Coordinates of C-alpha atoms in Angstrom, one line a residue:
M14 CA 0.0 0.0 0.0
F15 CA 2.8 2.4 0.9
S16 CA 5.0 1.2 -1.9
R17 CA 2.3 2.2 -4.4
K18 CA 2.1 5.8 -3.2
K19 CA 5.9 6.4 -2.9
P20 CA 6.6 6.4 -6.7
L21 CA 3.6 8.7 -7.2
G22 CA 4.9 11.2 -4.6
L23 CA 8.4 11.2 -6.2
L24 CA 6.8 11.7 -9.6
L25 CA 4.8 14.8 -8.4
L26 CA 7.9 16.2 -6.8
G27 CA 9.9 15.8 -10.0
V28 CA 7.2 17.5 -12.0
S29 CA 7.1 20.5 -9.6
F30 CA 10.8 21.1 -10.3
L31 CA 10.2 21.2 -14.0
L32 CA 7.4 23.8 -13.6
P33 CA 8.3 27.5 -14.0
P34 CA 8.5 29.6 -10.8
P35 CA 5.3 31.2 -9.5
L36 CA 4.4 34.4 -11.3
P37 CA 3.1 37.5 -9.6
A38 CA -0.6 38.0 -9.3
F39 CA -2.6 39.2 -12.3
P40 CA -1.6 42.8 -13.1
L41 CA -3.8 45.6 -11.8
S42 CA -4.8 48.1 -14.4
I43 CA -4.3 51.8 -13.5
E44 CA -5.2 54.6 -15.8
E45 CA -4.4 58.2 -16.0
S46 CA -8.1 59.1 -16.3
K47 CA -8.9 57.6 -12.9
N48 CA -8.0 60.1 -10.2
Y49 CA -8.0 57.8 -7.2
R50 CA -8.3 54.1 -6.4
D51 CA -8.0 52.0 -3.2
I52 CA -5.8 49.0 -4.0
G53 CA -5.1 47.4 -0.6
K54 CA -7.1 44.3 -1.4
Y55 CA -4.9 43.6 -4.5
F56 CA -1.7 43.1 -2.6
E57 CA 0.0 39.9 -1.7
Y58 CA 2.1 39.5 1.3
V59 CA 4.8 37.4 3.0
I60 CA 6.4 37.7 6.5
V61 CA 10.1 37.0 6.5
P62 CA 12.3 36.7 9.6
E63 CA 14.4 39.8 10.4
R64 CA 17.7 38.1 9.6
E65 CA 16.5 37.0 6.2
S66 CA 14.6 40.1 5.3
S67 CA 16.1 41.2 2.0
L68 CA 14.9 41.7 -1.5
D69 CA 17.0 38.8 -2.7
R70 CA 15.2 36.6 -0.2
V71 CA 11.7 37.5 -1.3
L72 CA 12.6 37.2 -5.0
R73 CA 13.5 33.5 -4.5
E74 CA 11.3 31.0 -6.3
D75 CA 10.3 29.3 -3.1
T76 CA 8.7 32.4 -1.5
F77 CA 5.1 31.7 -0.9
W78 CA 2.9 34.8 -1.4
R79 CA -0.5 35.0 0.2
P80 CA -3.4 37.3 -0.9
N81 CA -4.0 40.2 1.5
P82 CA -7.0 39.2 3.7
K83 CA -8.5 42.7 4.0
A84 CA -9.1 45.8 2.1
T85 CA -6.5 47.5 4.2
I86 CA -3.0 46.4 5.2
S87 CA -3.7 45.4 8.7
F88 CA -1.1 43.3 10.6
P89 CA -1.1 44.7 14.2
R90 CA 0.8 41.8 15.8
V91 CA 3.5 41.2 13.1
K92 CA 7.0 41.4 14.6
N93 CA 9.1 40.5 11.6
P94 CA 9.3 42.6 8.5
L95 CA 6.2 42.5 6.2
W96 CA 6.7 42.3 2.5
L97 CA 4.0 43.4 0.1
R98 CA 3.8 42.7 -3.7
I99 CA 1.6 44.1 -6.4
T100 CA 1.9 44.2 -10.2
L101 CA 0.7 47.3 -12.0
I102 CA 0.0 47.9 -15.7
H103 CA -0.6 51.3 -17.3
Y104 CA -3.0 51.5 -20.2
G105 CA -2.5 54.9 -21.8
N106 CA -0.9 56.7 -24.7
L107 CA 1.8 58.6 -22.8
P108 CA 4.1 57.9 -19.9
H109 CA 2.6 59.0 -16.6
T110 CA 3.7 59.3 -13.0
F111 CA 1.4 57.7 -10.5
F112 CA 1.7 58.0 -6.7
L113 CA 1.4 55.0 -4.4
H114 CA 0.1 56.4 -1.1
F115 CA 0.3 54.7 2.3
S116 CA -1.8 56.3 5.1
S117 CA -0.1 55.2 8.3
P118 CA 2.4 57.6 9.7
V119 CA 3.4 55.5 12.7
V120 CA 5.1 52.8 10.7
D121 CA 8.8 53.3 11.1
V122 CA 10.2 52.4 7.6
F123 CA 8.8 51.9 4.1
E124 CA 11.0 50.6 1.4
L125 CA 9.7 50.4 -2.1
H126 CA 11.7 48.2 -4.6
S127 CA 10.9 48.2 -8.3
Q128 CA 12.8 47.2 -11.5
V129 CA 13.3 50.1 -13.9
K130 CA 15.1 49.3 -17.2
G131 CA 16.5 46.1 -15.8
K132 CA 17.9 47.7 -12.7
W133 CA 16.4 47.5 -9.2
V134 CA 15.6 50.9 -7.7
T135 CA 14.9 51.5 -4.0
Q136 CA 12.9 54.3 -2.6
V137 CA 12.7 54.9 1.2
S138 CA 10.3 56.9 3.2
G139 CA 9.1 56.9 6.8
E140 CA 10.4 58.1 10.2
Q141 CA 14.0 56.9 9.9
V142 CA 14.7 59.2 7.0
L143 CA 15.6 62.7 7.8
Q144 CA 13.4 65.5 6.7
R145 CA 15.7 66.8 4.0
N146 CA 15.5 63.4 2.3
K147 CA 11.7 63.1 2.4
P148 CA 9.5 63.7 -0.6
I149 CA 8.5 67.4 -0.5
Y150 CA 5.0 66.7 -1.8
S151 CA 3.7 64.9 1.3
H152 CA 4.3 64.4 5.0
I153 CA 3.2 60.8 4.9
P154 CA 4.8 57.9 2.9
A155 CA 4.0 58.3 -0.8
F156 CA 6.1 57.0 -3.7
P157 CA 6.2 58.2 -7.3
I158 CA 6.0 55.5 -10.0
T159 CA 6.5 56.4 -13.6
L160 CA 5.0 53.9 -16.1
S161 CA 5.2 54.0 -19.9
P162 CA 2.1 53.0 -22.0
D163 CA 1.3 49.2 -21.6
E164 CA 4.3 48.8 -19.2
T165 CA 3.9 46.2 -16.5
R166 CA 5.8 46.6 -13.3
T167 CA 5.9 44.5 -10.1
I168 CA 6.5 46.5 -6.9
Y169 CA 7.8 45.2 -3.6
V170 CA 7.2 47.1 -0.4
K171 CA 8.9 46.3 2.8
I172 CA 7.4 47.5 6.1
N173 CA 9.6 47.2 9.2
S174 CA 7.8 48.5 12.3
A175 CA 7.9 48.3 16.1
N176 CA 4.3 49.5 16.0
P177 CA 1.1 47.8 15.0
I178 CA 0.8 48.1 11.2
F179 CA -2.5 49.7 10.0
N180 CA -2.5 51.1 6.4
F181 CA -4.9 51.9 3.6
V182 CA -3.1 52.1 0.3
S183 CA -4.2 54.2 -2.6
V184 CA -2.9 55.0 -6.1
Y185 CA -3.4 58.5 -7.5
N186 CA -2.6 60.1 -10.9
S187 CA -0.4 63.2 -10.8
R188 CA -3.1 65.8 -10.9
S189 CA -5.3 64.2 -8.2
F190 CA -2.4 63.6 -5.9
I191 CA -1.2 67.2 -6.1
A192 CA -4.7 68.4 -5.5
F193 CA -5.1 65.9 -2.6
S194 CA -1.8 67.1 -1.1
K195 CA -2.7 70.7 -1.3
K196 CA -6.2 70.2 0.2
Q197 CA -4.8 68.0 2.9
D198 CA -2.1 70.6 3.8
I199 CA -4.7 73.4 3.8
F200 CA -7.1 71.3 6.0
F201 CA -4.4 70.3 8.5
A202 CA -2.8 73.7 8.5
A203 CA -6.3 75.2 9.4
Y204 CA -6.8 72.4 11.9
F205 CA -3.5 72.8 13.7
G206 CA -3.7 76.6 13.5
A207 CA -7.1 76.6 15.1
G208 CA -5.9 74.0 17.6
F209 CA -2.9 76.1 18.5
M210 CA -5.1 79.1 19.0
M211 CA -7.3 77.1 21.3
F212 CA -4.2 75.9 23.0
L213 CA -3.1 79.4 23.7
F214 CA -6.6 80.4 24.7
S215 CA -6.8 77.5 27.2
L216 CA -3.4 78.5 28.6
F217 CA -4.6 82.1 29.0
L218 CA -7.8 80.9 30.8
A219 CA -5.8 78.5 33.1
N220 CA -3.3 81.3 34.0
T221 CA -6.0 84.0 34.5
L222 CA -8.8 82.2 36.2
R223 CA -6.8 79.6 38.2
Y224 CA -9.5 77.0 38.1
R225 CA -8.4 73.4 37.9
K226 CA -10.8 72.6 35.1
F227 CA -9.0 75.0 32.8
F228 CA -5.6 73.6 33.6
Y229 CA -7.0 70.1 32.9
Y230 CA -8.5 71.3 29.6
F231 CA -5.1 72.9 28.7
F232 CA -3.3 69.6 29.1
Y233 CA -6.0 67.6 27.5
L234 CA -6.0 69.8 24.4
A235 CA -2.2 69.6 24.3
T236 CA -2.3 65.8 24.3
V237 CA -5.1 65.6 21.7
L238 CA -3.1 67.9 19.3
L239 CA -0.1 65.7 19.9
I240 CA -2.0 62.5 19.0
N241 CA -3.3 64.1 15.8
S242 CA 0.2 65.1 14.9
F243 CA 0.9 61.4 14.8
S244 CA -2.4 60.4 13.1
T245 CA -2.0 63.0 10.3
G246 CA 1.7 62.4 9.8
F247 CA 2.9 65.9 10.9
M248 CA 5.1 64.3 13.5
Q249 CA 7.3 63.2 10.6
Y250 CA 8.5 66.8 10.3
V251 CA 9.8 66.8 13.9
E252 CA 13.5 66.0 13.7
I253 CA 15.5 65.5 16.9
G254 CA 18.8 63.9 16.2
N255 CA 19.1 61.0 13.8
S256 CA 16.9 58.6 15.8
H257 CA 13.1 58.5 15.7
T258 CA 12.7 55.8 18.3
W259 CA 11.4 58.3 20.8
K260 CA 8.4 58.9 18.5
N261 CA 7.3 55.3 18.8
Y262 CA 7.2 55.6 22.6
L263 CA 5.7 59.1 22.7
F264 CA 2.7 58.1 20.6
P265 CA 1.2 55.5 23.1
I266 CA 2.3 57.5 26.2
T267 CA 0.3 60.5 24.7
I268 CA -2.8 58.2 24.4
Y269 CA -2.6 57.3 28.1
L270 CA -2.1 60.9 29.1
T271 CA -5.0 62.0 27.0
S272 CA -7.2 59.5 28.8
V273 CA -6.0 60.8 32.2
F274 CA -6.5 64.5 31.5
G275 CA -9.8 63.8 29.7
L276 CA -11.2 62.1 32.8
L277 CA -9.8 64.8 35.1
F278 CA -11.4 67.5 33.0
T279 CA -14.7 65.6 32.9
I280 CA -15.1 65.3 36.7
E281 CA -14.1 68.9 37.2
F282 CA -16.2 70.4 34.4
L283 CA -19.3 68.4 35.2
E284 CA -18.7 68.8 39.0
T285 CA -19.3 65.2 39.6
E286 CA -17.8 65.1 43.1
K287 CA -20.9 66.6 44.7
N288 CA -23.5 65.3 42.3
F289 CA -22.2 61.8 41.5
P290 CA -19.8 60.6 44.2
K291 CA -19.8 56.9 43.1
A292 CA -19.1 57.9 39.5
T293 CA -16.3 60.1 40.7
K294 CA -14.7 57.3 42.6
L295 CA -15.0 55.0 39.6
T296 CA -13.5 57.7 37.3
R297 CA -10.6 58.3 39.7
G298 CA -10.0 54.5 39.7
F299 CA -9.6 54.6 35.9
I300 CA -7.3 57.6 36.2
L301 CA -5.0 55.6 38.5
L302 CA -5.2 52.7 36.1
F303 CA -4.1 54.7 33.1
I304 CA -1.3 56.3 35.1
S305 CA -0.1 52.9 36.2
L306 CA -0.3 51.6 32.6
I307 CA 2.2 54.2 31.5
F308 CA 4.8 52.5 33.5
S309 CA 3.9 49.1 31.9
I310 CA 6.1 50.3 28.9
F311 CA 9.0 48.9 30.9
F312 CA 7.5 45.4 30.8
L313 CA 5.4 45.2 27.6
E314 CA 6.6 45.0 24.0
L315 CA 6.1 48.3 22.3
R316 CA 3.4 47.1 19.8
N317 CA 1.5 45.4 22.7
F318 CA 1.8 48.7 24.6
I319 CA 0.4 50.6 21.7
Q320 CA -2.4 48.1 21.0
L321 CA -3.4 48.2 24.7
G322 CA -3.6 52.0 24.6
V323 CA -5.6 52.1 21.4
T324 CA -8.0 49.6 22.8
L325 CA -8.5 51.1 26.2
V326 CA -8.9 54.7 25.1
I327 CA -12.5 53.9 24.4
I328 CA -13.1 53.6 28.2
P329 CA -12.6 57.3 29.1
I330 CA -14.8 58.3 26.1
L331 CA -17.7 56.1 27.1
L332 CA -17.2 57.1 30.8
A333 CA -17.3 60.8 29.9
L334 CA -20.4 60.3 27.8
S335 CA -22.1 58.3 30.6
I336 CA -21.4 61.0 33.2
S337 CA -22.6 63.8 30.9
L338 CA -25.8 61.9 30.3
M339 CA -26.3 61.6 34.1
A340 CA -25.5 65.3 34.5
L341 CA -27.9 66.2 31.7
F342 CA -30.9 65.1 33.9
K343 CA -29.6 66.7 37.0
S344 CA -27.7 69.8 36.1
K345 CA -29.6 73.2 35.8
K346 CA -27.1 74.4 33.2
K347 CA -28.3 72.1 30.4
L348 CA -26.5 73.9 27.5
E349 CA -23.0 73.4 28.9
V350 CA -23.7 69.7 29.5
I351 CA -25.2 69.2 26.0
L352 CA -22.2 70.8 24.4
F353 CA -20.0 68.5 26.5
L354 CA -22.0 65.5 25.4
F355 CA -21.8 66.5 21.7
A356 CA -18.0 67.0 22.2
F357 CA -17.2 63.5 23.4
G358 CA -19.9 62.0 21.1
S359 CA -17.9 63.5 18.2
I360 CA -14.6 62.0 19.3
L361 CA -16.3 58.7 19.9
I362 CA -17.7 58.7 16.4
G363 CA -14.4 59.8 14.9
A364 CA -12.5 57.1 16.8
A365 CA -15.0 54.4 15.8
L366 CA -14.9 55.3 12.1
N367 CA -11.1 55.4 12.2
S368 CA -11.0 52.0 13.9
L369 CA -13.5 50.4 11.4
T370 CA -11.6 51.9 8.5
V371 CA -8.2 50.6 9.5
Q372 CA -9.8 47.2 10.0
G373 CA -11.0 47.3 6.4
L374 CA -14.7 47.3 7.3
I375 CA -15.3 50.8 5.9
R376 CA -14.0 52.0 2.6
P377 CA -11.1 54.4 3.2
I378 CA -12.5 57.5 1.6
H379 CA -11.0 60.8 2.8
I380 CA -13.7 61.4 5.5
S381 CA -13.3 58.0 7.1
S382 CA -9.5 58.1 6.7
Y383 CA -9.3 61.4 8.6
S384 CA -12.2 60.8 10.9
L385 CA -10.1 60.9 14.0
P386 CA -8.8 64.5 13.5
L387 CA -12.2 65.6 12.2
G388 CA -13.8 64.1 15.3
S389 CA -11.3 65.8 17.6
A390 CA -11.7 69.1 15.8
I391 CA -15.5 69.0 16.4
E392 CA -14.8 68.0 20.0
V393 CA -12.5 70.9 20.6
F394 CA -15.1 73.3 19.0
F395 CA -17.9 72.1 21.3
L396 CA -15.7 72.0 24.4
S397 CA -14.5 75.6 23.6
M398 CA -18.2 76.7 23.4
A399 CA -18.9 75.0 26.7
L400 CA -15.9 76.7 28.3
V401 CA -17.0 80.1 26.9
L402 CA -20.3 79.6 28.8
K403 CA -18.3 78.6 31.9
V404 CA -16.1 81.7 31.6
S405 CA -19.3 83.8 31.3
D406 CA -20.6 82.2 34.5
Y407 CA -17.3 82.8 36.3
R408 CA -17.3 86.4 35.2
K409 CA -20.7 86.9 36.7
A410 CA -19.6 85.1 39.8
T411 CA -16.4 87.2 40.0
E412 CA -18.4 90.4 39.6
E413 CA -20.8 89.3 42.4
K414 CA -17.8 88.3 44.5
Q415 CA -16.2 91.7 44.0
E416 CA -19.5 93.3 45.0
I417 CA -19.6 91.1 48.1
D418 CA -15.9 91.9 48.9
L419 CA -16.7 95.6 48.6
Q420 CA -19.6 95.2 51.0
M421 CA -17.4 93.1 53.3
K422 CA -14.8 95.9 53.4
I423 CA -17.5 98.4 54.3
A424 CA -18.8 96.1 56.9
Q425 CA -15.3 95.5 58.3
K426 CA -14.9 99.3 58.7
L427 CA -18.2 99.4 60.5
Q428 CA -17.0 96.5 62.7
N429 CA -13.7 98.2 63.5
G430 CA -15.7 101.2 64.5
L431 CA -17.7 99.0 66.9
L432 CA -14.6 98.0 68.8
P433 CA -13.3 100.2 71.6
Q434 CA -10.3 102.4 71.0
K435 CA -7.1 101.0 72.2
R436 CA -6.8 102.0 75.9
T437 CA -5.2 100.2 78.8
H438 CA -6.8 102.3 81.6
A439 CA -10.0 104.2 82.4
N440 CA -9.6 106.8 85.1
G441 CA -6.6 104.9 86.5
H442 CA -8.3 101.5 86.4
A443 CA -6.7 98.8 84.2
L444 CA -8.7 97.5 81.3
G445 CA -8.6 94.4 79.2
F446 CA -10.4 93.4 76.0
R447 CA -10.3 90.6 73.3
F448 CA -12.6 90.0 70.4
S449 CA -12.5 86.8 68.2
P450 CA -15.2 86.8 65.4
A451 CA -16.7 83.6 64.0
S452 CA -16.5 85.1 60.5
D453 CA -14.8 88.2 59.0
I454 CA -17.7 90.2 60.3
G455 CA -19.1 89.7 63.8
G456 CA -22.1 90.8 65.8
D457 CA -20.5 91.4 69.2
F458 CA -19.4 94.9 70.1
V459 CA -18.1 96.7 73.2
Q460 CA -18.3 100.4 74.2
I461 CA -16.3 102.0 77.0
I462 CA -17.4 105.5 78.1
V463 CA -15.1 107.5 80.4
K464 CA -16.1 110.7 82.3
D465 CA -14.8 112.4 85.4
N466 CA -15.2 109.9 88.2
E467 CA -17.5 107.8 86.0
I468 CA -17.0 104.8 83.8
G469 CA -19.6 103.1 81.6
L470 CA -19.1 99.6 80.2
F471 CA -21.3 98.1 77.5
L472 CA -21.2 94.6 76.0
S473 CA -23.7 93.4 73.4
D474 CA -24.2 90.2 71.4
V475 CA -26.4 90.4 68.3
S476 CA -28.0 87.1 67.1
G477 CA -26.2 85.5 64.3
H478 CA -23.0 86.9 62.7
G479 CA -21.9 88.4 59.4
I480 CA -23.0 91.6 57.7
P481 CA -26.6 91.7 59.0
A482 CA -25.4 91.3 62.6
A483 CA -22.7 93.9 62.1
M484 CA -25.3 96.4 60.7
I485 CA -27.6 96.0 63.7
A486 CA -24.6 96.3 66.0
S487 CA -23.6 99.5 64.2
M488 CA -27.1 100.9 64.6
A489 CA -27.1 99.9 68.3
K490 CA -23.8 101.8 68.8
V491 CA -25.3 104.9 67.3
S492 CA -28.3 104.6 69.6
L493 CA -25.9 104.1 72.5
Q494 CA -25.2 107.9 72.4
I495 CA -28.4 108.2 74.5
W496 CA -26.6 106.5 77.4
N497 CA -23.7 109.0 77.1
D498 CA -26.0 111.7 78.3
S499 CA -27.4 109.7 81.3
L500 CA -24.6 107.4 82.2
D501 CA -25.9 106.8 85.7
K502 CA -29.3 105.5 84.3
P503 CA -28.4 102.3 82.5
A504 CA -31.9 100.8 82.6
Y505 CA -33.4 104.0 81.1
A506 CA -30.8 104.1 78.4
A507 CA -31.5 100.4 77.6
E508 CA -35.2 101.1 77.1
R509 CA -34.5 104.1 74.9
I510 CA -32.1 102.1 72.8
R511 CA -34.7 99.3 72.4
L512 CA -37.3 101.7 71.1
S513 CA -34.9 103.2 68.6
L514 CA -34.0 99.8 67.2
L515 CA -37.5 98.3 66.9
S516 CA -37.9 99.1 63.2
S517 CA -34.5 97.8 62.3
L518 CA -34.2 94.4 64.0
S519 CA -35.9 92.4 61.2
G520 CA -36.2 89.3 63.2
H521 CA -32.9 89.7 65.0
F522 CA -32.5 90.3 68.7
L523 CA -29.6 91.4 70.8
S524 CA -28.6 90.8 74.4
A525 CA -26.7 93.5 76.3
F526 CA -25.1 94.3 79.6
F527 CA -24.8 97.9 81.0
V528 CA -22.4 98.6 83.8
Y529 CA -22.0 102.0 85.5
L530 CA -19.0 102.5 87.8
N531 CA -18.5 105.4 90.2
P532 CA -15.3 104.6 92.1
K533 CA -15.4 107.9 94.0
E534 CA -18.8 107.2 95.5
K535 CA -18.3 103.4 95.5
I536 CA -21.5 102.8 93.4
L537 CA -22.0 100.0 90.9
K538 CA -25.2 100.1 88.8
I539 CA -26.1 97.4 86.2
A540 CA -28.9 96.7 83.7
N541 CA -29.1 93.4 82.0
A542 CA -31.0 92.9 78.7
G543 CA -31.1 89.1 78.5
H544 CA -27.3 88.7 78.7
L545 CA -25.1 86.4 80.7
P546 CA -24.3 87.5 84.3
M547 CA -21.2 89.6 84.9
I548 CA -18.5 87.9 87.0
Y549 CA -16.8 89.5 90.0
L550 CA -13.5 87.9 90.7
D551 CA -11.8 88.8 94.0
R552 CA -8.1 88.4 94.8
M553 CA -8.8 85.2 96.7
G554 CA -10.2 83.5 93.7
N555 CA -13.8 83.7 94.7
L556 CA -16.4 84.2 92.0
E557 CA -19.7 86.1 92.2
H558 CA -22.4 86.3 89.5
I559 CA -23.9 89.8 89.2
T560 CA -27.0 90.3 87.2
S561 CA -30.5 91.8 87.1
Y562 CA -33.8 90.9 85.4
G563 CA -34.4 91.9 81.8
R564 CA -35.2 90.3 78.4
A565 CA -33.2 90.5 75.3
I566 CA -34.0 93.5 73.1
N567 CA -36.3 92.4 70.3
E568 CA -39.2 93.7 68.2
Y569 CA -42.0 91.5 69.7
I570 CA -41.8 91.5 73.6
E571 CA -40.9 94.4 75.9
S572 CA -37.5 93.9 77.7
Q573 CA -38.8 95.0 81.1
I574 CA -35.2 95.8 82.2
I575 CA -34.8 96.4 85.9
E576 CA -31.8 98.4 87.1
K577 CA -29.8 97.2 90.2
T578 CA -27.5 99.3 92.4
L579 CA -24.7 97.6 94.3
P580 CA -21.8 98.8 96.5
L581 CA -18.5 98.8 94.4
P582 CA -15.8 96.6 96.0
D583 CA -12.4 98.1 96.6
S584 CA -10.4 95.4 94.8
G585 CA -10.9 92.5 92.3
T586 CA -11.8 92.3 88.7
L587 CA -15.2 92.6 86.8
V588 CA -15.5 90.3 83.8
L589 CA -18.1 90.7 81.0
F590 CA -18.2 88.0 78.2
T591 CA -20.5 86.6 75.5
D592 CA -21.8 83.1 75.2
G593 CA -19.2 82.3 72.5
V594 CA -16.7 81.7 75.3
I595 CA -18.6 78.9 77.1
E596 CA -20.2 77.5 73.9
A597 CA -16.9 77.0 72.1
R598 CA -16.8 73.4 70.8
N599 CA -13.9 70.9 70.5
A600 CA -13.5 70.1 66.8
T601 CA -12.7 66.4 67.5
T602 CA -15.1 65.4 70.4
G603 CA -17.8 68.0 70.0
E604 CA -17.4 68.8 73.8
L605 CA -18.3 72.4 74.9
F606 CA -15.8 74.6 76.7
G607 CA -18.4 75.1 79.4
E608 CA -18.9 77.3 82.4
E609 CA -17.0 75.1 84.8
R610 CA -13.8 75.1 82.7
F611 CA -14.2 78.9 82.2
F612 CA -14.7 79.7 85.9
N613 CA -11.8 77.5 87.0
L614 CA -9.6 79.3 84.5
L615 CA -10.6 82.7 85.9
Q616 CA -9.8 81.5 89.5
K617 CA -6.3 80.6 88.3
L618 CA -5.9 84.1 86.9
K619 CA -7.2 85.9 90.1
E620 CA -4.1 87.9 90.5
K621 CA -3.5 88.8 86.9
D622 CA -4.2 92.1 85.2
P623 CA -7.3 92.4 83.0
Q624 CA -5.6 92.2 79.7
T625 CA -3.7 89.0 80.7
I626 CA -7.0 87.5 81.8
C627 CA -8.6 88.3 78.5
D628 CA -5.6 87.0 76.5
Q629 CA -5.4 83.7 78.5
V630 CA -9.1 83.0 78.1
I631 CA -9.0 83.4 74.3
N632 CA -5.8 81.3 74.1
E633 CA -7.3 78.5 76.1
V634 CA -10.5 78.5 74.1
E635 CA -8.7 78.3 70.8
K636 CA -6.5 75.6 72.2
F637 CA -9.5 73.7 73.3
Q638 CA -11.4 73.9 70.1
K639 CA -8.3 73.3 68.0
S640 CA -9.0 76.3 65.8
K641 CA -8.9 80.1 65.8
R642 CA -12.4 80.3 64.3
S643 CA -15.4 79.4 66.4
D644 CA -19.1 78.8 65.6
D645 CA -19.9 82.1 67.4
D646 CA -18.3 85.4 68.1
I647 CA -16.2 85.4 71.3
T648 CA -15.8 88.7 73.3
I649 CA -14.4 89.3 76.8
L650 CA -14.0 92.6 78.6
A651 CA -12.4 93.0 82.1
I652 CA -11.7 96.0 84.4
S653 CA -9.6 96.1 87.6
L654 CA -11.3 97.8 90.6
E655 CA -8.0 98.9 92.2
K656 CA -7.0 102.5 91.3
N657 CA -3.5 101.3 90.9
P658 CA -3.4 98.2 88.6
I659 CA -1.4 95.1 89.7

């Protein structure tokens, strides 16, 4: 059985040696009258190991050529040099120069070999050729091929690339290629010119407004323009040294950086942190993923590194679209979100068309061939419109803030006018005072009135704080001039002040404590309008609460303030304070400073002068609450009863 087949196999093998070598594929007809033709599907290919990759090797009779499986030249995982072969024939009356055009600018080296008048001629294009040696008519690989009438020529093209190989191949006649080159150069000059202007505009916005979203947009736009310099071939013109290896690494790194800055810009522009916290966490997770993937270049082969980036770049686009759709139903500023949605929708469509084209699923006409830069151009346009709206909002917010700042400055001047003038003594009695507002503008204020042998102390706390409280406090101070004329009648003055403020309180109320001192006659008079008691601290450390009946001054209920007259001690310290002292809260535990802690502190300071007492109280309160800002204004006023201060 086996002996019968063996002679037959030897016979077939012998016949195969007698046959002529395999001929190139049937010639492809090209005519001068046809402007443009896609010819990728007419190529044959062979993959040859690097060490054997030479023209002599592929011209050998035993080279097995396979038909190209797609309409494009798509070999993303090929590591060894790829050889392509096509046979062209020109049917025409005159010689004509055609242009063989390869679309991919990220391929490192193109070598075109053809036999002209019996001699092999080699043309080289691609990144490893310096700019001065490149064809002046195009920034992407294109080879002139001059054919005589009825001339047949077989062309061999070698592609040696560290990157994934994606190409659409076209043949042009001279007129159409020159027109195509001019149109292409005009289009991309306009594209990159507009892109550069937007680049400068975003830089100006980032530097002027100092908002993070504008910085992220600046870097995102920069990386998008850099990617398109690769996809359009303009990166070919950048020459740094004789090596172009750095371009192969810069291209995928730029893809990852575009993803990072695109996601950062998305969460800032759409303000997702407060509206969509879970989506924000997910987005930040992907940001960290893309940052970590940049470092995988040290472990992955370059073509795998590029392929991974080209594949994963769809994630940030879909994520941005999803967040913008969520924001569309929640945000009040619909137009900005719609423009953002259109922007990332455009880049998604452009990237999808580009991917389908290089895979050969869509005919590589000019629109689909340059769908990525077109999509990014539309994206930049819509994002720019959205940013213009943002800038308009920020301008309005800035004007409003400036108006508020102006009002705050006026209110601060009013506040400063409410504080007593710097003085250490009143008729020979030592004074102490400290004020710590909860905000830039407070509602507490103090007044010290000094006459011959008479001293008037006034401490008030307006409900709330900020500008409204400061305005009411300012009006109360104006009304306090009534007391200046009748210093020994604090209750009468309190009632007159209440009547003058009724129409201005607008729902607010104020508590106040009036103190009249006559050291010569040893008289102490007080009137309390709903305020905390005054503390009398003697030199032994004993505390006494001094107060009288009276309600806080408000527009609904009469205060019914009752004046009380007491003998004035010869020594010790009188302390007035607002509730901000005892209601100061610990930032960690939420515990209040409290009366007990405050009174114990005063007892420890029994022999100190009034200013030291005030300073120590404020310092201890700030230390307790672990902050210099409280929930309420803090004010403390103290006076020594000795004529000669300690």
